Structures are given as C-alpha cells and as structure tokens.
Coordinates of C-alpha atoms in Angstrom, one line a residue:
Chain A
X1 CA -78.3 46.5 75.7
X2 CA -79.1 48.8 78.8
X3 CA -76.7 52.2 77.8
X4 CA -78.7 53.2 74.9
X5 CA -82.0 54.0 77.6
X6 CA -80.3 57.0 79.7
X7 CA -81.2 56.8 83.4
X8 CA -83.8 58.9 85.2
X9 CA -82.3 61.9 86.5
X10 CA -83.4 64.5 89.5
X11 CA -84.9 61.6 92.0
X12 CA -85.9 62.5 95.3
X13 CA -88.3 61.8 98.0
X14 CA -91.4 64.0 99.8
X15 CA -92.0 62.8 102.6
X16 CA -95.0 64.8 104.3
X17 CA -97.2 63.4 107.5
X18 CA -95.5 59.9 107.5
X19 CA -96.2 59.6 103.4
X20 CA -93.5 59.4 101.3
X21 CA -93.6 59.9 97.6
X22 CA -90.3 59.0 95.1
X23 CA -89.9 60.9 92.4
X24 CA -88.1 62.0 89.3
X25 CA -87.9 63.6 86.4
X26 CA -89.0 61.9 83.2
X27 CA -86.7 60.2 80.2
X28 CA -88.3 61.9 76.7
X29 CA -88.1 59.3 73.7
X30 CA -89.4 60.8 71.2
X31 CA -92.6 58.7 69.8
X32 CA -92.1 56.6 72.5
X33 CA -93.6 55.7 75.8
X34 CA -90.4 55.0 78.6
X35 CA -91.9 52.8 82.0
X36 CA -89.8 53.1 85.3
X37 CA -89.2 50.6 87.6
X38 CA -88.5 51.1 91.6
X39 CA -86.4 49.3 94.4
X40 CA -85.9 49.7 98.2
X41 CA -83.1 48.7 100.0
X42 CA -83.4 49.2 104.2
X43 CA -80.3 49.4 106.5
X44 CA -81.6 45.5 106.8
X45 CA -80.7 44.6 103.2
X46 CA -76.7 47.1 103.2
X47 CA -75.6 44.7 106.1
X48 CA -77.3 42.2 106.0
X49 CA -79.0 40.4 103.4
X50 CA -75.8 41.4 100.8
X51 CA -77.0 44.5 99.8
X52 CA -80.0 43.1 98.0
X53 CA -82.3 45.5 96.5
X54 CA -86.3 45.0 97.2
X55 CA -88.8 45.6 94.1
X56 CA -92.1 47.8 94.5
X57 CA -94.2 45.5 92.7
X58 CA -96.8 48.9 92.5
X59 CA -93.7 50.7 90.9
X60 CA -92.7 48.7 88.0
X61 CA -93.2 48.9 84.8
X62 CA -95.0 52.1 85.5
X63 CA -95.1 55.4 83.5
X64 CA -95.4 57.2 86.1
X65 CA -92.4 59.7 87.1
X66 CA -93.8 59.1 91.0
X67 CA -94.0 56.4 93.5
X68 CA -95.8 56.1 96.3
X69 CA -92.8 54.1 98.3
X70 CA -95.0 54.9 102.7
X71 CA -96.0 51.1 103.1
X72 CA -92.3 50.2 101.9
X73 CA -90.3 52.9 104.6
X74 CA -92.0 51.5 107.5
X75 CA -89.2 51.7 110.1
X76 CA -87.1 54.3 111.3
X77 CA -83.6 53.3 109.4
X78 CA -81.8 55.1 106.9
X79 CA -83.2 53.7 103.1
X80 CA -81.7 53.9 99.7
X81 CA -84.0 54.1 96.7
X82 CA -83.3 53.7 92.7
X83 CA -85.2 54.1 89.1
X84 CA -84.6 52.5 86.1
X85 CA -86.1 53.0 82.9
X86 CA -87.0 50.6 80.0
X87 CA -88.4 50.8 77.3
X88 CA -89.1 46.8 75.4
X89 CA -85.9 45.5 76.1
X90 CA -84.0 48.1 76.6
X91 CA -83.1 49.1 79.9
X92 CA -81.0 52.5 81.5
X93 CA -79.0 51.7 84.6
X94 CA -79.8 52.0 87.7
X95 CA -80.1 56.2 89.0
X96 CA -79.7 55.7 93.0
X97 CA -80.8 58.8 94.9
X98 CA -78.2 60.2 96.6
X99 CA -77.5 59.9 99.8
X100 CA -80.4 58.5 102.5
X101 CA -83.8 58.6 103.2
X102 CA -85.0 58.4 106.7
X103 CA -88.3 59.1 107.8
X104 CA -87.3 60.7 110.5
X105 CA -87.1 63.3 108.3
X106 CA -91.2 64.2 107.0
X107 CA -92.1 67.0 107.3
X108 CA -95.0 67.7 110.1
X109 CA -97.9 70.3 109.2
X110 CA -100.3 71.1 112.3
X111 CA -104.1 69.1 112.5
X112 CA -106.8 71.6 110.7
X113 CA -109.3 71.3 113.7
X114 CA -112.5 72.7 114.4
X115 CA -113.6 73.4 118.0
X116 CA -116.9 74.0 119.1
X117 CA -119.1 74.6 122.5
X118 CA -121.6 72.8 122.7
X119 CA -124.3 73.7 125.7
X120 CA -120.8 73.8 128.4
X121 CA -119.1 71.2 126.4
X122 CA -116.1 72.0 124.9
X123 CA -115.5 69.9 122.0
X124 CA -112.6 69.3 119.1
X125 CA -113.0 67.6 115.0
X126 CA -110.1 66.9 113.5
X127 CA -109.0 66.3 110.2
X128 CA -107.8 62.6 109.0
X129 CA -104.1 62.6 107.6
X130 CA -103.3 59.3 107.6
X131 CA -102.8 56.3 109.6
X132 CA -99.9 56.6 111.8
X133 CA -100.2 60.4 113.3
X134 CA -102.1 61.3 116.5
X135 CA -103.0 64.4 117.8
X136 CA -101.8 66.1 121.0
X137 CA -105.1 69.2 122.1
X138 CA -104.2 71.8 124.6
X139 CA -106.5 73.6 125.7
X140 CA -107.9 76.1 128.5
X141 CA -109.5 78.4 130.2
X142 CA -108.3 81.9 128.3
X143 CA -106.4 83.8 131.1
X144 CA -105.0 80.3 132.9
X145 CA -102.2 79.4 130.8
X146 CA -100.4 78.0 133.6
X147 CA -103.3 76.1 133.7
X148 CA -103.1 74.1 130.1
X149 CA -104.7 70.5 129.8
X150 CA -103.5 68.1 127.3
X151 CA -105.3 65.0 125.5
X152 CA -104.0 62.7 123.3
X153 CA -106.8 62.2 120.7
X154 CA -106.6 60.1 117.5
X155 CA -110.1 59.8 116.2
X156 CA -110.4 61.4 113.3
X157 CA -113.8 63.4 111.4
X158 CA -115.6 62.5 114.9
X159 CA -116.1 65.4 117.7
X160 CA -114.2 64.1 120.7
X161 CA -114.9 65.6 123.9
X162 CA -112.1 67.5 125.7
X163 CA -114.3 68.8 129.0
X164 CA -116.4 70.7 130.3
X165 CA -116.5 74.3 130.6
X166 CA -117.1 77.1 133.1
X167 CA -120.6 79.3 132.5
X168 CA -120.0 81.9 129.8
X169 CA -115.8 81.5 130.7
X170 CA -114.2 81.9 127.1
X171 CA -111.7 78.8 126.5
X172 CA -109.0 78.5 123.7
X173 CA -107.4 75.2 122.0
X174 CA -104.5 74.3 119.6
X175 CA -102.8 70.9 118.8
X176 CA -99.8 69.4 117.2
X177 CA -99.8 66.2 114.8
X178 CA -97.4 63.6 117.0
X179 CA -96.0 60.6 115.4
X180 CA -95.0 57.8 117.9
X181 CA -93.2 55.9 115.7
X182 CA -90.2 58.6 114.9
X183 CA -91.2 60.7 118.1
X184 CA -91.3 63.7 117.1
X185 CA -94.8 66.9 116.5
X186 CA -95.6 69.1 114.4
X187 CA -95.7 73.3 114.8
X188 CA -98.7 73.9 117.0
X189 CA -102.0 75.0 114.9
X190 CA -103.8 78.5 115.5
X191 CA -105.3 79.2 118.5
X192 CA -109.3 78.8 118.1
X193 CA -111.2 80.2 121.6
X194 CA -114.9 79.7 121.9
X195 CA -117.2 80.6 125.0
X196 CA -119.5 78.1 127.0
X197 CA -123.3 79.1 127.4
X198 CA -124.8 81.1 129.8
X199 CA -122.9 83.9 132.1
X200 CA -120.4 83.6 134.4
X201 CA -122.9 84.8 137.8
X202 CA -124.1 81.5 137.5
X203 CA -121.8 79.8 138.9
X204 CA -121.6 82.2 142.1
Chain B
X1 CA -108.4 1.2 114.3
X2 CA -106.1 0.8 110.5
X3 CA -106.6 3.0 108.3
X4 CA -109.7 2.7 106.4
X5 CA -108.8 4.0 102.5
X6 CA -110.0 7.4 102.0
X7 CA -111.8 8.0 99.0
X8 CA -114.0 10.8 100.3
X9 CA -114.0 14.1 99.6
X10 CA -112.6 16.3 102.2
X11 CA -114.7 18.6 105.0
X12 CA -114.0 22.0 104.4
X13 CA -113.1 25.7 105.5
X14 CA -112.5 23.9 108.5
X15 CA -111.5 27.1 111.1
X16 CA -111.7 28.6 114.4
X17 CA -114.5 31.2 115.4
X18 CA -113.1 32.1 118.1
X19 CA -115.5 34.7 120.7
X20 CA -114.0 36.4 124.2
X21 CA -111.4 33.2 124.0
X22 CA -114.7 30.5 123.8
X23 CA -112.9 28.6 120.3
X24 CA -115.2 26.5 118.2
X25 CA -114.3 24.2 115.4
X26 CA -116.4 24.8 112.5
X27 CA -116.5 22.4 108.9
X28 CA -118.1 22.8 105.9
X29 CA -119.3 19.2 104.9
X30 CA -117.1 17.1 102.1
X31 CA -118.8 18.4 98.7
X32 CA -121.5 16.5 97.1
X33 CA -122.2 14.1 100.5
X34 CA -125.4 14.2 101.5
X35 CA -126.7 13.6 105.1
X36 CA -125.2 10.6 106.8
X37 CA -121.3 11.6 106.7
X38 CA -120.1 11.4 111.0
X39 CA -116.9 13.1 111.4
X40 CA -114.1 13.0 114.5
X41 CA -112.0 16.0 115.5
X42 CA -108.4 16.0 116.9
X43 CA -106.2 19.1 118.2
X44 CA -102.7 19.7 118.8
X45 CA -100.9 21.9 120.9
X46 CA -98.2 23.8 118.3
X47 CA -94.8 22.6 119.5
X48 CA -96.1 19.3 121.0
X49 CA -95.3 16.2 119.6
X50 CA -98.7 14.8 119.9
X51 CA -102.8 14.9 118.1
X52 CA -105.0 14.2 120.9
X53 CA -108.4 13.5 119.4
X54 CA -111.7 14.7 120.9
X55 CA -114.4 11.9 122.4
X56 CA -117.0 14.6 122.4
X57 CA -116.5 14.9 118.8
X58 CA -116.2 11.3 118.1
X59 CA -118.8 10.0 114.9
X60 CA -120.9 13.4 114.9
X61 CA -122.9 14.7 111.9
X62 CA -123.1 18.2 113.2
X63 CA -120.5 20.4 111.3
X64 CA -118.9 22.2 115.1
X65 CA -117.2 21.4 118.1
X66 CA -116.2 23.0 120.7
X67 CA -112.3 22.7 122.1
X68 CA -112.4 25.9 124.2
X69 CA -111.7 23.6 127.0
X70 CA -108.4 22.3 125.3
X71 CA -107.5 25.4 124.1
X72 CA -108.0 27.7 126.9
X73 CA -104.2 28.0 127.7
X74 CA -103.8 31.8 125.6
X75 CA -100.2 31.6 125.9
X76 CA -100.0 28.4 123.8
X77 CA -101.1 28.3 119.6
X78 CA -102.9 24.4 118.4
X79 CA -103.9 22.9 115.2
X80 CA -107.2 21.2 115.1
X81 CA -108.3 18.3 112.4
X82 CA -111.1 17.1 110.8
X83 CA -111.7 13.7 109.2
X84 CA -115.2 12.5 107.3
X85 CA -116.7 9.2 107.6
X86 CA -119.1 7.8 105.0
X87 CA -120.5 4.1 104.1
X88 CA -117.3 2.2 105.4
X89 CA -115.3 5.1 103.5
X90 CA -113.3 8.4 104.8
X91 CA -111.4 11.6 104.3
X92 CA -108.0 13.3 104.7
X93 CA -107.9 14.6 108.1
X94 CA -108.1 18.4 107.1
X95 CA -106.2 21.1 109.6
X96 CA -107.0 24.5 110.3
X97 CA -104.5 27.2 110.4
X98 CA -102.3 28.4 113.4
X99 CA -104.8 29.6 116.1
X100 CA -103.4 32.2 118.4
X101 CA -106.4 32.6 121.1
X102 CA -104.5 35.9 122.0
X103 CA -104.4 37.6 118.8
X104 CA -107.6 34.8 116.8
X105 CA -110.5 36.2 118.7
X106 CA -113.4 39.1 118.5
X107 CA -114.1 41.0 121.3
X108 CA -117.4 41.7 122.0
X109 CA -119.2 44.9 123.2
X110 CA -118.7 46.3 126.5
X111 CA -121.8 46.2 128.5
X112 CA -123.1 49.3 129.2
X113 CA -124.7 50.7 132.6
X114 CA -126.2 54.5 132.7
X115 CA -128.1 56.4 134.6
X116 CA -128.7 60.1 135.5
X117 CA -129.7 62.9 137.4
X118 CA -131.2 66.3 135.7
X119 CA -127.6 67.9 134.6
X120 CA -125.5 64.2 134.4
X121 CA -125.7 61.1 132.6
X122 CA -123.1 58.6 134.4
X123 CA -121.9 55.7 132.4
X124 CA -120.3 51.8 133.7
X125 CA -118.3 49.7 131.6
X126 CA -118.1 46.1 132.1
X127 CA -115.2 44.1 129.9
X128 CA -116.6 40.6 128.7
X129 CA -115.3 37.8 130.5
X130 CA -112.7 35.4 129.3
X131 CA -114.9 31.7 128.5
X132 CA -114.5 29.9 131.3
X133 CA -115.2 25.7 132.0
X134 CA -118.2 26.2 134.2
X135 CA -120.3 29.1 136.0
X136 CA -117.4 27.8 139.4
X137 CA -114.8 29.0 137.6
X138 CA -113.2 32.2 139.1
X139 CA -114.0 34.8 136.2
X140 CA -111.1 36.7 134.0
X141 CA -112.1 39.3 132.5
X142 CA -110.2 40.8 129.6
X143 CA -109.2 43.8 131.1
X144 CA -106.7 41.3 132.8
X145 CA -105.4 39.3 129.6
X146 CA -105.2 42.9 127.4
X147 CA -103.4 45.7 129.6
X148 CA -103.5 48.3 127.6
X149 CA -107.9 47.4 126.9
X150 CA -109.2 51.4 126.3
X151 CA -112.5 52.3 125.7
X152 CA -114.1 54.4 123.0
X153 CA -116.9 56.3 124.6
X154 CA -120.2 57.7 122.1
X155 CA -122.8 60.1 123.7
X156 CA -125.6 61.0 121.0
X157 CA -128.0 64.3 122.0
X158 CA -131.2 62.8 120.1
X159 CA -133.0 66.1 120.0
X160 CA -129.6 67.8 117.9
X161 CA -128.0 64.5 116.7
X162 CA -125.0 66.0 117.9
X163 CA -122.1 62.7 118.8
X164 CA -119.2 63.5 121.5
X165 CA -116.5 60.6 121.3
X166 CA -114.7 60.1 124.3
X167 CA -112.1 57.6 125.3
X168 CA -111.4 56.4 128.2
X169 CA -109.1 54.2 130.5
X170 CA -111.1 53.8 133.0
X171 CA -114.1 52.3 133.3
X172 CA -116.1 54.9 134.4
X173 CA -117.6 57.9 132.7
X174 CA -119.7 61.1 134.6
X175 CA -120.9 64.1 131.3
X176 CA -121.9 66.6 133.7
X177 CA -123.6 69.8 132.6
X178 CA -126.1 68.4 130.3
X179 CA -130.0 69.9 129.6
X180 CA -132.2 69.0 132.0
X181 CA -135.1 66.4 130.4
X182 CA -133.4 65.7 127.9
X183 CA -132.9 62.1 125.7
X184 CA -128.8 61.4 125.5
X185 CA -128.2 57.2 123.6
X186 CA -124.8 55.8 124.5
X187 CA -122.9 53.2 123.2
X188 CA -119.7 51.6 123.8
X189 CA -116.3 49.5 122.0
X190 CA -113.1 48.1 123.3
X191 CA -110.2 49.6 121.9
X192 CA -106.9 47.3 122.3
X193 CA -104.0 48.7 120.3
X194 CA -101.5 46.0 120.9
X195 CA -102.5 43.1 119.7
X196 CA -104.9 45.3 117.2
X197 CA -108.6 44.3 118.9
X198 CA -111.6 46.5 118.2
X199 CA -114.6 45.3 119.5
X200 CA -118.4 46.7 117.8
X201 CA -119.9 49.3 119.2
X202 CA -122.2 48.2 121.7
X203 CA -126.1 48.3 120.8
X204 CA -127.4 52.0 122.2
X205 CA -128.5 52.7 125.7
X206 CA -130.8 55.8 125.9
X207 CA -131.4 57.5 128.8
X208 CA -132.9 61.0 129.3
X209 CA -131.7 63.1 132.1
X210 CA -134.4 64.4 134.8
X211 CA -136.9 67.6 134.4
X212 CA -135.3 70.4 136.0
X213 CA -136.6 70.8 139.4
Chain C
X1 CA -94.9 51.9 122.6
X2 CA -92.2 51.8 125.7
X3 CA -91.2 49.0 126.6
X4 CA -90.2 48.7 129.8
X5 CA -87.0 45.8 130.3
X6 CA -86.4 45.9 133.8
X7 CA -84.0 49.0 134.1
X8 CA -83.8 49.3 130.0
X9 CA -86.1 51.6 128.3
X10 CA -87.0 50.5 124.8
X11 CA -89.4 52.6 122.6
X12 CA -90.7 50.4 119.5
X13 CA -94.2 50.6 117.4
X14 CA -95.1 47.3 118.0
X15 CA -98.2 48.2 116.4
X16 CA -96.5 48.3 112.8
X17 CA -94.2 45.2 113.2
X18 CA -97.7 43.0 114.6
X19 CA -99.2 45.0 111.2
X20 CA -96.4 43.3 109.2
X21 CA -96.5 39.9 110.9
X22 CA -100.5 40.4 110.2
X23 CA -99.9 40.2 106.7
X24 CA -97.7 37.7 106.3
X25 CA -98.4 35.0 109.1
X26 CA -101.0 32.7 107.6
X27 CA -98.5 33.0 104.3
X28 CA -95.4 32.1 106.7
X29 CA -97.1 29.6 108.2
X30 CA -98.5 27.6 105.5
X31 CA -94.1 27.0 104.8
X32 CA -94.2 25.8 107.8
X33 CA -95.2 22.3 108.1
X34 CA -94.1 20.7 111.3
X35 CA -97.0 20.9 113.9
X36 CA -94.8 19.1 116.9
X37 CA -91.8 21.8 116.9
X38 CA -91.5 24.5 118.4
X39 CA -88.0 27.0 117.8
X40 CA -89.3 29.7 120.9
X41 CA -91.6 27.1 122.9
X42 CA -90.1 24.3 123.0
X43 CA -89.3 22.3 125.5
X44 CA -91.1 25.3 127.7
X45 CA -93.3 28.2 126.0
X46 CA -91.1 31.8 126.7
X47 CA -94.6 32.9 128.6
X48 CA -94.1 30.0 131.5
X49 CA -90.3 30.2 132.0
X50 CA -88.8 33.6 134.3
X51 CA -86.2 34.8 132.5
X52 CA -84.7 38.3 132.2
X53 CA -87.1 40.6 129.8
X54 CA -84.3 42.4 128.7
X55 CA -81.6 39.8 128.4
X56 CA -84.1 37.1 126.2
X57 CA -85.5 40.4 124.2
X58 CA -82.0 41.4 123.0
X59 CA -80.8 37.5 122.9
X60 CA -84.0 37.3 120.7
X61 CA -84.1 40.1 118.6
X62 CA -80.5 40.1 118.3
X63 CA -81.4 36.0 116.3
X64 CA -84.3 37.6 114.2
X65 CA -81.7 40.0 112.7
X66 CA -78.6 37.6 112.5
X67 CA -79.9 34.4 111.5
X68 CA -83.5 34.3 110.7
X69 CA -84.8 37.4 108.3
X70 CA -82.3 36.9 105.6
X71 CA -82.7 33.2 104.9
X72 CA -86.9 33.9 104.6
X73 CA -86.9 35.1 100.8
X74 CA -89.8 34.1 99.3
X75 CA -91.3 34.0 95.3
X76 CA -94.5 36.2 96.9
X77 CA -92.4 39.6 96.6
X78 CA -95.5 41.3 98.8
X79 CA -94.5 39.2 101.6
X80 CA -90.7 40.1 101.1
X81 CA -91.4 43.5 101.1
X82 CA -93.4 42.9 104.6
X83 CA -90.8 40.8 105.8
X84 CA -88.0 43.9 105.2
X85 CA -90.3 46.0 107.0
X86 CA -90.4 43.8 110.3
X87 CA -86.2 43.2 109.9
X88 CA -85.5 46.7 109.4
X89 CA -87.7 47.6 112.1
X90 CA -85.8 44.6 114.0
X91 CA -82.5 46.2 113.3
X92 CA -83.5 49.9 114.7
X93 CA -84.7 48.3 117.9
X94 CA -82.3 45.8 118.0
X95 CA -79.8 48.8 117.8
X96 CA -81.7 50.4 121.1
X97 CA -81.5 47.2 123.2
X98 CA -77.9 47.5 122.4
X99 CA -77.2 50.3 124.3
X100 CA -78.8 49.2 127.2
X101 CA -76.2 46.1 127.4
X102 CA -74.0 48.2 126.9
X103 CA -74.8 50.0 130.2
X104 CA -74.7 47.3 131.9
X105 CA -79.1 47.3 131.8
X106 CA -79.8 44.0 130.2
X107 CA -77.7 41.6 132.2
X108 CA -78.3 38.2 131.5
X109 CA -79.1 35.1 134.5
X110 CA -78.8 31.8 134.4
X111 CA -82.2 30.8 132.9
X112 CA -82.5 33.5 130.5
X113 CA -79.2 31.9 129.0
X114 CA -80.0 28.9 128.8
X115 CA -83.5 29.2 127.7
X116 CA -81.7 31.0 125.1
X117 CA -79.3 27.9 124.7
X118 CA -82.7 25.7 124.3
X119 CA -83.7 28.0 121.6
X120 CA -80.6 28.4 119.6
X121 CA -80.9 24.6 119.4
X122 CA -83.9 24.0 118.6
X123 CA -83.1 26.5 115.0
X124 CA -79.5 24.2 114.8
X125 CA -81.9 20.5 114.9
X126 CA -83.0 21.9 111.6
X127 CA -82.3 22.8 108.1
X128 CA -81.6 26.7 107.8
X129 CA -84.7 27.3 105.4
X130 CA -87.3 25.3 107.4
X131 CA -85.7 26.4 110.4
X132 CA -85.9 30.2 109.8
X133 CA -89.7 30.1 108.3
X134 CA -90.3 28.6 111.5
X135 CA -88.6 31.2 113.5
X136 CA -90.1 34.0 111.3
X137 CA -93.8 32.1 111.6
X138 CA -93.2 31.9 115.6
X139 CA -92.9 36.1 115.8
X140 CA -96.2 36.1 117.3
X141 CA -95.6 33.8 120.6
X142 CA -91.9 36.7 121.0
X143 CA -94.9 39.9 120.1
X144 CA -97.2 38.2 122.5
X145 CA -95.2 37.6 125.0
X146 CA -93.4 41.3 124.7
X147 CA -97.0 42.9 125.1
X148 CA -97.5 41.3 128.6
X149 CA -95.2 43.2 130.0

C-alpha cells in the first residue's frame, strides 16, 4: 500500500518572470528509483468542480524533483499543488503544498537591455525573457528628466527604434519588465546613456 | 434524387483556405480514383437548420470551390461539405471543421509606399481589403474588421546591414535624420493581438535618400 | 486588455484565454455533431442583437462558470488542463464583473434579459453534456463579440 512510501517534503514554488516551477525534496529509498506525480487545483476546481485535482502529464512518474507548472498556472487565481512518490505499485500519500500560489506573486526582474546610438537615432535591444512579458522603456534627453518619454515594447532581440536625437546630445534610457496579465512591473534596469553623432552647434 | 449506394472512397482533407476573407473550399480527390470524378458542394451556417447546395460547384471536376460570397458574414461560422461521384456510384458527404472567417483567415502583408528626401524616408502603409463580391462593392479595410490592428516595420540600412524595428498603430512613419545618398530597405507586417493574427512581412521596398545638396 | 463595457471597465487576459481555446477548439468542436443548432447564436447572432454589453458579458461568464465547464471533462489530459485554464480565467473575470454589478454599473435591459433567457432555453433543450460541450465549442463566438467592443 500507500503508507510504506514516505511522501515528498519541502514542497515549494520558484516563480520568476511568470515562469513557475514546483520543487520538492527527493524521497530516498536505497537501491531504488523513486518517481513522482504532480497535480494542480485551481480556484474553479475547488469551488465548482468538487475540489477535483488535475494531473500534469509532463510530471507524471517523473524522476525529477522539479516540475514546470507554467502552462497550467495560466489564470490569476489561487492554486493548490500536490505531489506524491511512487515506487512500482507502491504510492505515498499526496503531499500538498502549504497555502496557495497565485501568479500575481511572481518575482519580476528588470530587463537586460543594450542601448545604442546610430547616428541621430536612439535604439534599444531587449533580451528575450519569455512570452508573458513586455517592457516599459523610458527615455529622456540628459538634464531634461521632466520630459521623459515612454514606449511599451514587445519585440525582443531586435533593435527597436525609440526616437531621433538632437546632434551631439546625450540621451538616457531605463526599462522595466511589465506583465499585463497581473498588472505588475519590475524595478527599473540601471540607466544607460549614449550620445548622438555630430555636435550640438549643428542645430543652430 | 434518391441517394445512390455510395461505395466510392471519400474526398480527403476537406478544408477552407482563406486569405483576407476570400474563403475557398479545397479538398483532395478520393484515394485511388483516376480522372472522371465529379463533385458537389454544400454549405451550412452554423446553428441554422439547413444545408445549402452551391449550384456553381455542382458536378465539377476541379477540387476547389469559392464560397467567399456564401461565407462573407464574418460574424457567423460555417461548415462545408463535398461528395464525389464516379461511374454511377458516390462517396459520403465529407465535412470541414467549423470555419470562423474572423479567426481562421490569413492576412496579407500591408502595401508599402516609400518616398525619400535627402535626410529622411516616409513610409505609408495600407492594410489589405476584405474580399468583396465585385469591384463596385464598397471596400472594407481589414483595419475596420480588426480594430486593434498594428503595423511592425523593419528598416534596413543596406550599407551597415543594421535593421531597426518600429511598431505603429497609425499607417504612416517618417524616419528623419538619415544619411544622405544611402539605400534603405523597408518591410512591414500586420499584427493583430486578439484574435492573434500576424501577416508575413512584405517584400522589401528599397529607396535611397537623395544626395546632399 | 481593458474592456469598456458601458460604465464597467474590466481588464482581462483575452490573449491567454484565446490561446487556451485555440489549442482545443478542433477537439471540442469535433465532439459537437449538431450543426443546425447554436446555444449562443440561435435564433439571432450575439453580434446582431442590441444588448447591454456588461449585462450580457456578466450573464454569460456566470453561465460558463456555473453551468458549462464542469460538464466538459474529457478523457484527454491536455484538453482538461486547457479547460481548467479557461475556467479559472473566467472565474477571475466573473469576479470583476460581479463588482461592477454590485456598483450598479451592469444594468440589464429587457433585450439583454430576453437574449440570455433564449440562451438558457437553447442550453436546456439539449442533454447537459451535449449542451455543455456545444457551449464550450462556441466560446470563440463570445470572445469575437467581446473583442469588437
């Protein structure tokens, strides 16, 4: 039966930039390969589907002690997660993570960006951080912070045009990650400044 | 006419191919049947109680039938079906999956017009039009069908091979302060967020800024 | 995306819901053999009826949460997971619509009430599993109608 096999312990979730992973500590049985199965339950299942649980097939009978639950945590509600150990026909009891997980609590890191001046043009290149994220880019002419402008950027890895710069002027850029689905943003990246070609007198 | 005993293999892969809501039914001939197979087509508006025959596609030997006129109301969804006939016998009616013109069409890239001065290029984009019954009919731009439609534009400076990206909601873009006497190539794509529809990028339109006066 | 439903403003991850539905659309619609009947579009398409958008949206999200999703369990684990994703998203949005309703920003006129009665009648005219699966297969009719706002 089930009672012989201990249930997994230390169940927790690592969630960064809208990618969510369930982890647990391994069940050690000398000379045996223990496998694990994971199930999730959203608020809908608790309130409208008799508290039913839904298996995550990619994490059924897995030997890993981590499961990518991102695809299934795809609504902004409270989820419960559980995992059990299996060894042949023997199964542990389900170990349910304490409390709930809501993706609104994911930790958001500032974007990695590269700022370029190409002639008189201010450009930014943002690293890809996953499909759920977009970026709020702020840019301004140095010394004119009050006239800061904003652009929401979805393209990643490409050189995105922000604005045209005055000759010889220095422009600064910073950006934050933004997730529309949970309406939250990261802290800002460090500010980067670049200078437009030419010298300021060209504009007189 | 009473239904014949239908022992002919069925038409295969019956499906809609839709571009800018020009909705054409396509299928493959039944397996193992040579020439001489004829087809009949019918369609139904989902939720409405009757199948309607398409007279222009009665006893045809080609394997497509333009149902754009019959499926032009993109607020409805449709099924279509094909039956094959050969030497006095026939196949079953073979249906498409449910066709939703709004989400199941493919959008062409926008039309791109580019002009230049010595230091700038101007780009004017035009979204494709929805298929229409006749040239006289009032044109409907896909911009009206998809209110959230946006344009992604790529500008390549040929000399340095640097490519810049722009995202705009209106249909014009001026890129100022460029290098005189330099070739730039522009390509544009349509992006609709919901329903999620992206056209391919248009072919590149290259133009050179005028030489410095 | 922010939906302006009359005086009610509701943010909703429409792209996520559409992605979930698109992933199972063919599977779900293939389980609905009845071409000649629609839950949402009979006798008149949602698009062609003059209704209060917030009222009908609130009614329909409640309809799907209360009546539809729970009767759509399939033998396919992938489909069940996508249905759960949509159901939990609907629950989240339905809560926001409920707040509008409580603040009297979601008034129902006669035509909306009539249209929703018709939808319930269409639903109850079929056995529950058939009706639920057909309703789930028509989700894009609701989403297309909402996107038009």
